């Protein structure tokens, strides 16, 4: 069966510091991968989408970037965090475009 | 344009009551998928169900049931005999797999509070 992992689970970072969140999927190959952000009490905002290694689509211009160095690894990064980057970050995978997305446990990021 | 509307922001019920969460969608595609997810306080989105646009059969899974009606563009979710563990935010979502877009269109979510 497939599983999706995210780490860290919780992170507190000062403004201006770098960020690296990791997501890995097991039990499947060539998944579509997604990064979402959810601000407190709000809905889900799609940040990035990837259909393959090195292929990243960005949904909104922002302080964040994503990379996919391996088939089942998706990384969310920032060179300098802003207060507005605080939120709950969710990684998801799907077998094909438009099909069911399965979500990881998420990372809570607090930027102070 | 694609849209998913969950008009109920928050619902409170007493344990053992039945509760229905509404979802209304808009799409121009004839082929689409509809989804329900549960987000408990831990935060992880838990997949509950997927329906495709060609299958209007209602579905029941234990205390959960889903009513898909294309005529009213609705995909409602009913929890029978609610329990405290059902307390969560529930999201309805739409995807159009053959439209060339990979996006889900999420509703804004309905927070369900089940009181003991």
PDB file of C-alpha atoms in Angstrom:
ATOM      1  CA  UNK A   1       0.000   0.000   0.000  1.00  0.00           C
ATOM      2  CA  UNK A   2       1.011   3.596  -0.486  1.00  0.00           C
ATOM      3  CA  UNK A   3       2.052   5.916   2.300  1.00  0.00           C
ATOM      4  CA  UNK A   4       3.046   9.546   2.351  1.00  0.00           C
ATOM      5  CA  UNK A   5       5.366  11.091   4.890  1.00  0.00           C
ATOM      6  CA  UNK A   6       6.069  14.670   5.803  1.00  0.00           C
ATOM      7  CA  UNK A   7       8.627  16.154   8.133  1.00  0.00           C
ATOM      8  CA  UNK A   8       9.048  17.890  10.323  1.00  0.00           C
ATOM      9  CA  UNK A   9       5.619  17.740  11.941  1.00  0.00           C
ATOM     10  CA  UNK A  10       6.049  21.132  13.599  1.00  0.00           C
ATOM     11  CA  UNK A  11       8.494  23.943  13.005  1.00  0.00           C
ATOM     12  CA  UNK A  12       9.068  27.336  14.606  1.00  0.00           C
ATOM     13  CA  UNK A  13      11.349  29.600  12.629  1.00  0.00           C
ATOM     14  CA  UNK A  14      12.422  33.253  12.889  1.00  0.00           C
ATOM     15  CA  UNK A  15      11.602  35.696  10.130  1.00  0.00           C
ATOM     16  CA  UNK A  16      14.330  35.725   7.512  1.00  0.00           C
ATOM     17  CA  UNK A  17      15.511  32.180   8.134  1.00  0.00           C
ATOM     18  CA  UNK A  18      15.511  29.481   5.430  1.00  0.00           C
ATOM     19  CA  UNK A  19      12.989  26.684   5.179  1.00  0.00           C
ATOM     20  CA  UNK A  20      13.015  23.142   3.912  1.00  0.00           C
ATOM     21  CA  UNK A  21      10.009  20.845   4.219  1.00  0.00           C
ATOM     22  CA  UNK A  22      10.187  17.339   2.870  1.00  0.00           C
ATOM     23  CA  UNK A  23       7.570  14.986   1.531  1.00  0.00           C
ATOM     24  CA  UNK A  24       8.121  11.407   0.414  1.00  0.00           C
ATOM     25  CA  UNK A  25       5.757   8.837  -1.011  1.00  0.00           C
ATOM     26  CA  UNK A  26       6.183   5.087  -0.747  1.00  0.00           C
ATOM     27  CA  UNK A  27       4.544   2.265  -2.627  1.00  0.00           C
ATOM     28  CA  UNK A  28       3.961   3.940  -5.961  1.00  0.00           C
ATOM     29  CA  UNK A  29       5.994   5.230  -8.868  1.00  0.00           C
ATOM     30  CA  UNK A  30       5.783   8.399 -10.919  1.00  0.00           C
ATOM     31  CA  UNK A  31       3.116  10.014  -8.749  1.00  0.00           C
ATOM     32  CA  UNK A  32       1.769  13.497  -9.268  1.00  0.00           C
ATOM     33  CA  UNK A  33       2.815  15.516  -6.225  1.00  0.00           C
ATOM     34  CA  UNK A  34       1.286  18.628  -4.681  1.00  0.00           C
ATOM     35  CA  UNK A  35       2.068  21.200  -1.992  1.00  0.00           C
ATOM     36  CA  UNK A  36      -0.831  23.012  -0.319  1.00  0.00           C
ATOM     37  CA  UNK A  37      -0.949  25.652   2.375  1.00  0.00           C
ATOM     38  CA  UNK A  38      -3.789  26.163   4.801  1.00  0.00           C
ATOM     39  CA  UNK A  39      -3.860  29.336   6.869  1.00  0.00           C
ATOM     40  CA  UNK A  40      -5.499  29.054  10.290  1.00  0.00           C
ATOM     41  CA  UNK A  41      -9.216  28.432   9.928  1.00  0.00           C
ATOM     42  CA  UNK A  42      -9.068  28.772   6.170  1.00  0.00           C
ATOM     43  CA  UNK A  43      -9.321  26.619   3.100  1.00  0.00           C
ATOM     44  CA  UNK A  44      -6.630  24.957   1.039  1.00  0.00           C
ATOM     45  CA  UNK A  45      -4.397  26.850  -1.356  1.00  0.00           C
ATOM     46  CA  UNK A  46      -2.456  24.908  -3.976  1.00  0.00           C
ATOM     47  CA  UNK A  47       1.146  26.126  -4.074  1.00  0.00           C
ATOM     48  CA  UNK A  48       3.003  23.758  -6.396  1.00  0.00           C
ATOM     49  CA  UNK A  49       2.362  20.761  -8.563  1.00  0.00           C
ATOM     50  CA  UNK A  50       4.771  18.250 -10.114  1.00  0.00           C
ATOM     51  CA  UNK A  51       4.212  15.542 -12.728  1.00  0.00           C
ATOM     52  CA  UNK A  52       7.789  14.257 -12.708  1.00  0.00           C
ATOM     53  CA  UNK A  53      11.371  14.736 -11.607  1.00  0.00           C
ATOM     54  CA  UNK A  54      12.438  18.323 -12.083  1.00  0.00           C
ATOM     55  CA  UNK A  55       9.008  19.381 -13.367  1.00  0.00           C
ATOM     56  CA  UNK A  56       7.406  21.978 -11.123  1.00  0.00           C
ATOM     57  CA  UNK A  57       4.381  24.173 -11.766  1.00  0.00           C
ATOM     58  CA  UNK A  58       3.819  27.143  -9.493  1.00  0.00           C
ATOM     59  CA  UNK A  59       0.313  28.282  -8.739  1.00  0.00           C
ATOM     60  CA  UNK A  60       0.954  31.608  -7.063  1.00  0.00           C
ATOM     61  CA  UNK A  61       3.966  33.922  -7.022  1.00  0.00           C
ATOM     62  CA  UNK A  62       5.393  33.915  -3.547  1.00  0.00           C
ATOM     63  CA  UNK A  63       8.336  33.546  -1.264  1.00  0.00           C
ATOM     64  CA  UNK A  64       8.435  29.779  -1.669  1.00  0.00           C
ATOM     65  CA  UNK A  65       9.900  27.325  -4.174  1.00  0.00           C
ATOM     66  CA  UNK A  66       9.596  23.600  -4.731  1.00  0.00           C
ATOM     67  CA  UNK A  67      11.874  20.917  -6.084  1.00  0.00           C
ATOM     68  CA  UNK A  68      11.544  17.265  -6.980  1.00  0.00           C
ATOM     69  CA  UNK A  69      14.999  15.734  -6.946  1.00  0.00           C
ATOM     70  CA  UNK A  70      13.727  12.152  -6.967  1.00  0.00           C
ATOM     71  CA  UNK A  71      10.597  10.450  -8.250  1.00  0.00           C
ATOM     72  CA  UNK A  72       8.935  10.201  -4.852  1.00  0.00           C
ATOM     73  CA  UNK A  73      10.451  13.175  -3.068  1.00  0.00           C
ATOM     74  CA  UNK A  74       9.020  16.676  -3.054  1.00  0.00           C
ATOM     75  CA  UNK A  75      10.652  19.545  -1.196  1.00  0.00           C
ATOM     76  CA  UNK A  76       9.254  22.947  -0.299  1.00  0.00           C
ATOM     77  CA  UNK A  77      11.825  25.665   0.355  1.00  0.00           C
ATOM     78  CA  UNK A  78      12.311  29.284   1.139  1.00  0.00           C
ATOM     79  CA  UNK A  79      15.469  31.366   1.341  1.00  0.00           C
ATOM     80  CA  UNK A  80      13.956  33.897   3.746  1.00  0.00           C
ATOM     81  CA  UNK A  81      10.745  33.264   5.631  1.00  0.00           C
ATOM     82  CA  UNK A  82       8.105  35.919   6.091  1.00  0.00           C
ATOM     83  CA  UNK A  83       5.527  36.143   8.875  1.00  0.00           C
ATOM     84  CA  UNK A  84       2.869  35.448   6.260  1.00  0.00           C
ATOM     85  CA  UNK A  85       4.444  32.059   5.515  1.00  0.00           C
ATOM     86  CA  UNK A  86       3.030  30.703   8.774  1.00  0.00           C
ATOM     87  CA  UNK A  87       0.461  28.001   8.227  1.00  0.00           C
ATOM     88  CA  UNK A  88      -0.207  24.333   7.814  1.00  0.00           C
ATOM     89  CA  UNK A  89       1.565  22.748   4.845  1.00  0.00           C
ATOM     90  CA  UNK A  90       0.156  19.636   3.289  1.00  0.00           C
ATOM     91  CA  UNK A  91       1.733  17.397   0.691  1.00  0.00           C
ATOM     92  CA  UNK A  92      -0.427  15.154  -1.463  1.00  0.00           C
ATOM     93  CA  UNK A  93      -0.023  12.629  -4.240  1.00  0.00           C
ATOM     94  CA  UNK A  94      -2.219  11.199  -6.979  1.00  0.00           C
ATOM     95  CA  UNK A  95      -1.744   8.541  -9.617  1.00  0.00           C
ATOM     96  CA  UNK A  96      -2.891  10.710 -12.477  1.00  0.00           C
ATOM     97  CA  UNK A  97      -4.083  14.184 -13.213  1.00  0.00           C
ATOM     98  CA  UNK A  98      -7.431  14.953 -11.664  1.00  0.00           C
ATOM     99  CA  UNK A  99      -7.701  11.705  -9.763  1.00  0.00           C
ATOM    100  CA  UNK A 100      -7.925  11.136  -6.035  1.00  0.00           C
ATOM    101  CA  UNK A 101      -5.335  12.991  -4.010  1.00  0.00           C
ATOM    102  CA  UNK A 102      -4.017  11.400  -0.836  1.00  0.00           C
ATOM    103  CA  UNK A 103      -2.645  13.742   1.764  1.00  0.00           C
ATOM    104  CA  UNK A 104       0.222  13.534   4.204  1.00  0.00           C
ATOM    105  CA  UNK A 105       0.028  14.386   7.903  1.00  0.00           C
ATOM    106  CA  UNK A 106       1.139  17.981   7.333  1.00  0.00           C
ATOM    107  CA  UNK A 107       3.695  20.362   8.820  1.00  0.00           C
ATOM    108  CA  UNK A 108       2.691  23.229  11.088  1.00  0.00           C
ATOM    109  CA  UNK A 109       4.981  26.186  10.486  1.00  0.00           C
ATOM    110  CA  UNK A 110       5.073  29.187  12.768  1.00  0.00           C
ATOM    111  CA  UNK A 111       7.224  32.109  11.710  1.00  0.00           C
ATOM    112  CA  UNK A 112       8.024  34.545  14.523  1.00  0.00           C
TER     113      UNK A 112
ATOM    114  CA  UNK B   1     -16.216  28.379 -14.378  1.00  0.00           C
ATOM    115  CA  UNK B   2     -15.616  25.633 -11.862  1.00  0.00           C
ATOM    116  CA  UNK B   3     -16.818  26.246  -8.365  1.00  0.00           C
ATOM    117  CA  UNK B   4     -17.657  24.312  -5.225  1.00  0.00           C
ATOM    118  CA  UNK B   5     -19.921  25.872  -2.627  1.00  0.00           C
ATOM    119  CA  UNK B   6     -20.307  24.645   0.918  1.00  0.00           C
ATOM    120  CA  UNK B   7     -22.750  27.155   2.295  1.00  0.00           C
ATOM    121  CA  UNK B   8     -22.717  25.793   5.840  1.00  0.00           C
ATOM    122  CA  UNK B   9     -19.724  27.253   7.618  1.00  0.00           C
ATOM    123  CA  UNK B  10     -20.345  25.499  10.912  1.00  0.00           C
ATOM    124  CA  UNK B  11     -22.889  22.999  12.189  1.00  0.00           C
ATOM    125  CA  UNK B  12     -23.401  21.846  15.758  1.00  0.00           C
ATOM    126  CA  UNK B  13     -25.397  18.757  16.609  1.00  0.00           C
ATOM    127  CA  UNK B  14     -25.906  16.628  19.646  1.00  0.00           C
ATOM    128  CA  UNK B  15     -24.518  13.125  19.593  1.00  0.00           C
ATOM    129  CA  UNK B  16     -26.751  10.565  17.858  1.00  0.00           C
ATOM    130  CA  UNK B  17     -28.422  13.175  15.689  1.00  0.00           C
ATOM    131  CA  UNK B  18     -28.278  12.843  11.919  1.00  0.00           C
ATOM    132  CA  UNK B  19     -26.562  15.648  10.031  1.00  0.00           C
ATOM    133  CA  UNK B  20     -26.285  16.525   6.346  1.00  0.00           C
ATOM    134  CA  UNK B  21     -23.447  18.548   4.884  1.00  0.00           C
ATOM    135  CA  UNK B  22     -24.286  20.297   1.642  1.00  0.00           C
ATOM    136  CA  UNK B  23     -22.092  20.635  -1.426  1.00  0.00           C
ATOM    137  CA  UNK B  24     -23.084  22.359  -4.649  1.00  0.00           C
ATOM    138  CA  UNK B  25     -20.769  22.436  -7.641  1.00  0.00           C
ATOM    139  CA  UNK B  26     -20.449  24.129 -11.004  1.00  0.00           C
ATOM    140  CA  UNK B  27     -18.637  22.710 -14.000  1.00  0.00           C
ATOM    141  CA  UNK B  28     -18.889  22.795 -17.781  1.00  0.00           C
ATOM    142  CA  UNK B  29     -17.277  19.402 -18.229  1.00  0.00           C
ATOM    143  CA  UNK B  30     -19.365  16.285 -18.680  1.00  0.00           C
ATOM    144  CA  UNK B  31     -16.688  14.152 -17.049  1.00  0.00           C
ATOM    145  CA  UNK B  32     -15.689  15.099 -13.560  1.00  0.00           C
ATOM    146  CA  UNK B  33     -15.030  13.692 -10.122  1.00  0.00           C
ATOM    147  CA  UNK B  34     -16.434  14.786  -6.808  1.00  0.00           C
ATOM    148  CA  UNK B  35     -14.755  14.118  -3.482  1.00  0.00           C
ATOM    149  CA  UNK B  36     -15.311  14.429   0.231  1.00  0.00           C
ATOM    150  CA  UNK B  37     -12.462  14.753   2.720  1.00  0.00           C
ATOM    151  CA  UNK B  38     -12.456  14.879   6.495  1.00  0.00           C
ATOM    152  CA  UNK B  39      -9.973  17.048   8.386  1.00  0.00           C
ATOM    153  CA  UNK B  40      -9.920  16.139  12.087  1.00  0.00           C
ATOM    154  CA  UNK B  41      -8.168  18.384  14.627  1.00  0.00           C
ATOM    155  CA  UNK B  42      -4.866  16.627  13.881  1.00  0.00           C
ATOM    156  CA  UNK B  43      -4.946  18.318  10.487  1.00  0.00           C
ATOM    157  CA  UNK B  44      -4.481  15.488   8.017  1.00  0.00           C
ATOM    158  CA  UNK B  45      -7.016  15.374   5.207  1.00  0.00           C
ATOM    159  CA  UNK B  46      -8.621  11.963   5.127  1.00  0.00           C
ATOM    160  CA  UNK B  47     -10.127  10.828   1.842  1.00  0.00           C
ATOM    161  CA  UNK B  48     -13.729   9.629   2.263  1.00  0.00           C
ATOM    162  CA  UNK B  49     -15.212   9.120  -1.169  1.00  0.00           C
ATOM    163  CA  UNK B  50     -14.886   9.806  -4.881  1.00  0.00           C
ATOM    164  CA  UNK B  51     -17.794   9.848  -7.302  1.00  0.00           C
ATOM    165  CA  UNK B  52     -17.520  10.181 -11.042  1.00  0.00           C
ATOM    166  CA  UNK B  53     -20.062  12.118 -13.037  1.00  0.00           C
ATOM    167  CA  UNK B  54     -21.481   9.046 -14.751  1.00  0.00           C
ATOM    168  CA  UNK B  55     -22.367   7.260 -11.573  1.00  0.00           C
ATOM    169  CA  UNK B  56     -25.328   8.798  -9.779  1.00  0.00           C
ATOM    170  CA  UNK B  57     -25.920   5.886  -7.463  1.00  0.00           C
ATOM    171  CA  UNK B  58     -26.023   6.906  -3.881  1.00  0.00           C
ATOM    172  CA  UNK B  59     -23.504   5.272  -1.626  1.00  0.00           C
ATOM    173  CA  UNK B  60     -23.580   4.130   1.955  1.00  0.00           C
ATOM    174  CA  UNK B  61     -20.597   3.251   4.067  1.00  0.00           C
ATOM    175  CA  UNK B  62     -21.498   2.487   7.647  1.00  0.00           C
ATOM    176  CA  UNK B  63     -22.947   5.653   9.169  1.00  0.00           C
ATOM    177  CA  UNK B  64     -21.916   7.721   6.142  1.00  0.00           C
ATOM    178  CA  UNK B  65     -24.004   8.179   3.019  1.00  0.00           C
ATOM    179  CA  UNK B  66     -23.705  10.356  -0.033  1.00  0.00           C
ATOM    180  CA  UNK B  67     -26.446  11.690  -2.283  1.00  0.00           C
ATOM    181  CA  UNK B  68     -25.259  12.704  -5.748  1.00  0.00           C
ATOM    182  CA  UNK B  69     -27.836  14.554  -7.871  1.00  0.00           C
ATOM    183  CA  UNK B  70     -26.700  15.930 -11.217  1.00  0.00           C
ATOM    184  CA  UNK B  71     -30.043  17.662 -11.743  1.00  0.00           C
ATOM    185  CA  UNK B  72     -29.288  19.994  -8.840  1.00  0.00           C
ATOM    186  CA  UNK B  73     -25.470  19.817  -9.091  1.00  0.00           C
ATOM    187  CA  UNK B  74     -25.260  18.620  -5.535  1.00  0.00           C
ATOM    188  CA  UNK B  75     -23.237  16.010  -3.705  1.00  0.00           C
ATOM    189  CA  UNK B  76     -24.457  15.963  -0.127  1.00  0.00           C
ATOM    190  CA  UNK B  77     -23.009  13.974   2.737  1.00  0.00           C
ATOM    191  CA  UNK B  78     -25.070  12.593   5.592  1.00  0.00           C
ATOM    192  CA  UNK B  79     -23.778  11.222   8.864  1.00  0.00           C
ATOM    193  CA  UNK B  80     -26.298   9.077  10.667  1.00  0.00           C
ATOM    194  CA  UNK B  81     -26.240   8.815  14.456  1.00  0.00           C
ATOM    195  CA  UNK B  82     -23.355  11.256  14.750  1.00  0.00           C
ATOM    196  CA  UNK B  83     -20.581  10.660  17.237  1.00  0.00           C
ATOM    197  CA  UNK B  84     -18.094  12.989  18.909  1.00  0.00           C
ATOM    198  CA  UNK B  85     -15.344  11.485  16.738  1.00  0.00           C
ATOM    199  CA  UNK B  86     -17.132  12.880  13.699  1.00  0.00           C
ATOM    200  CA  UNK B  87     -16.195  16.386  14.833  1.00  0.00           C
ATOM    201  CA  UNK B  88     -13.991  17.768  12.063  1.00  0.00           C
ATOM    202  CA  UNK B  89     -13.907  20.077   9.075  1.00  0.00           C
ATOM    203  CA  UNK B  90     -15.322  18.445   5.970  1.00  0.00           C
ATOM    204  CA  UNK B  91     -14.274  19.526   2.488  1.00  0.00           C
ATOM    205  CA  UNK B  92     -16.022  18.849  -0.782  1.00  0.00           C
ATOM    206  CA  UNK B  93     -13.900  19.038  -3.952  1.00  0.00           C
ATOM    207  CA  UNK B  94     -14.258  18.822  -7.730  1.00  0.00           C
ATOM    208  CA  UNK B  95     -11.779  17.778 -10.389  1.00  0.00           C
ATOM    209  CA  UNK B  96     -12.022  17.684 -14.160  1.00  0.00           C
ATOM    210  CA  UNK B  97      -9.480  15.057 -15.214  1.00  0.00           C
ATOM    211  CA  UNK B  98      -9.846  15.525 -18.958  1.00  0.00           C
ATOM    212  CA  UNK B  99      -9.900  19.280 -19.015  1.00  0.00           C
ATOM    213  CA  UNK B 100      -6.135  19.675 -19.054  1.00  0.00           C
ATOM    214  CA  UNK B 101      -6.050  20.980 -15.505  1.00  0.00           C
ATOM    215  CA  UNK B 102      -4.653  19.118 -12.551  1.00  0.00           C
ATOM    216  CA  UNK B 103      -6.377  21.215  -9.944  1.00  0.00           C
ATOM    217  CA  UNK B 104      -8.894  20.289  -7.368  1.00  0.00           C
ATOM    218  CA  UNK B 105     -11.514  22.934  -6.752  1.00  0.00           C
ATOM    219  CA  UNK B 106     -12.120  22.813  -3.015  1.00  0.00           C
ATOM    220  CA  UNK B 107     -15.070  24.175  -1.140  1.00  0.00           C
ATOM    221  CA  UNK B 108     -14.395  26.329   1.886  1.00  0.00           C
ATOM    222  CA  UNK B 109     -15.261  23.506   4.261  1.00  0.00           C
ATOM    223  CA  UNK B 110     -17.941  22.886   6.869  1.00  0.00           C
ATOM    224  CA  UNK B 111     -16.927  22.598  10.508  1.00  0.00           C
ATOM    225  CA  UNK B 112     -19.005  19.957  12.255  1.00  0.00           C
ATOM    226  CA  UNK B 113     -19.168  19.925  16.041  1.00  0.00           C
ATOM    227  CA  UNK B 114     -20.787  16.927  17.643  1.00  0.00           C
ATOM    228  CA  UNK B 115     -21.588  17.567  21.274  1.00  0.00           C
ATOM    229  CA  UNK B 116     -21.746  14.776  23.831  1.00  0.00           C
TER     230      UNK B 116
END
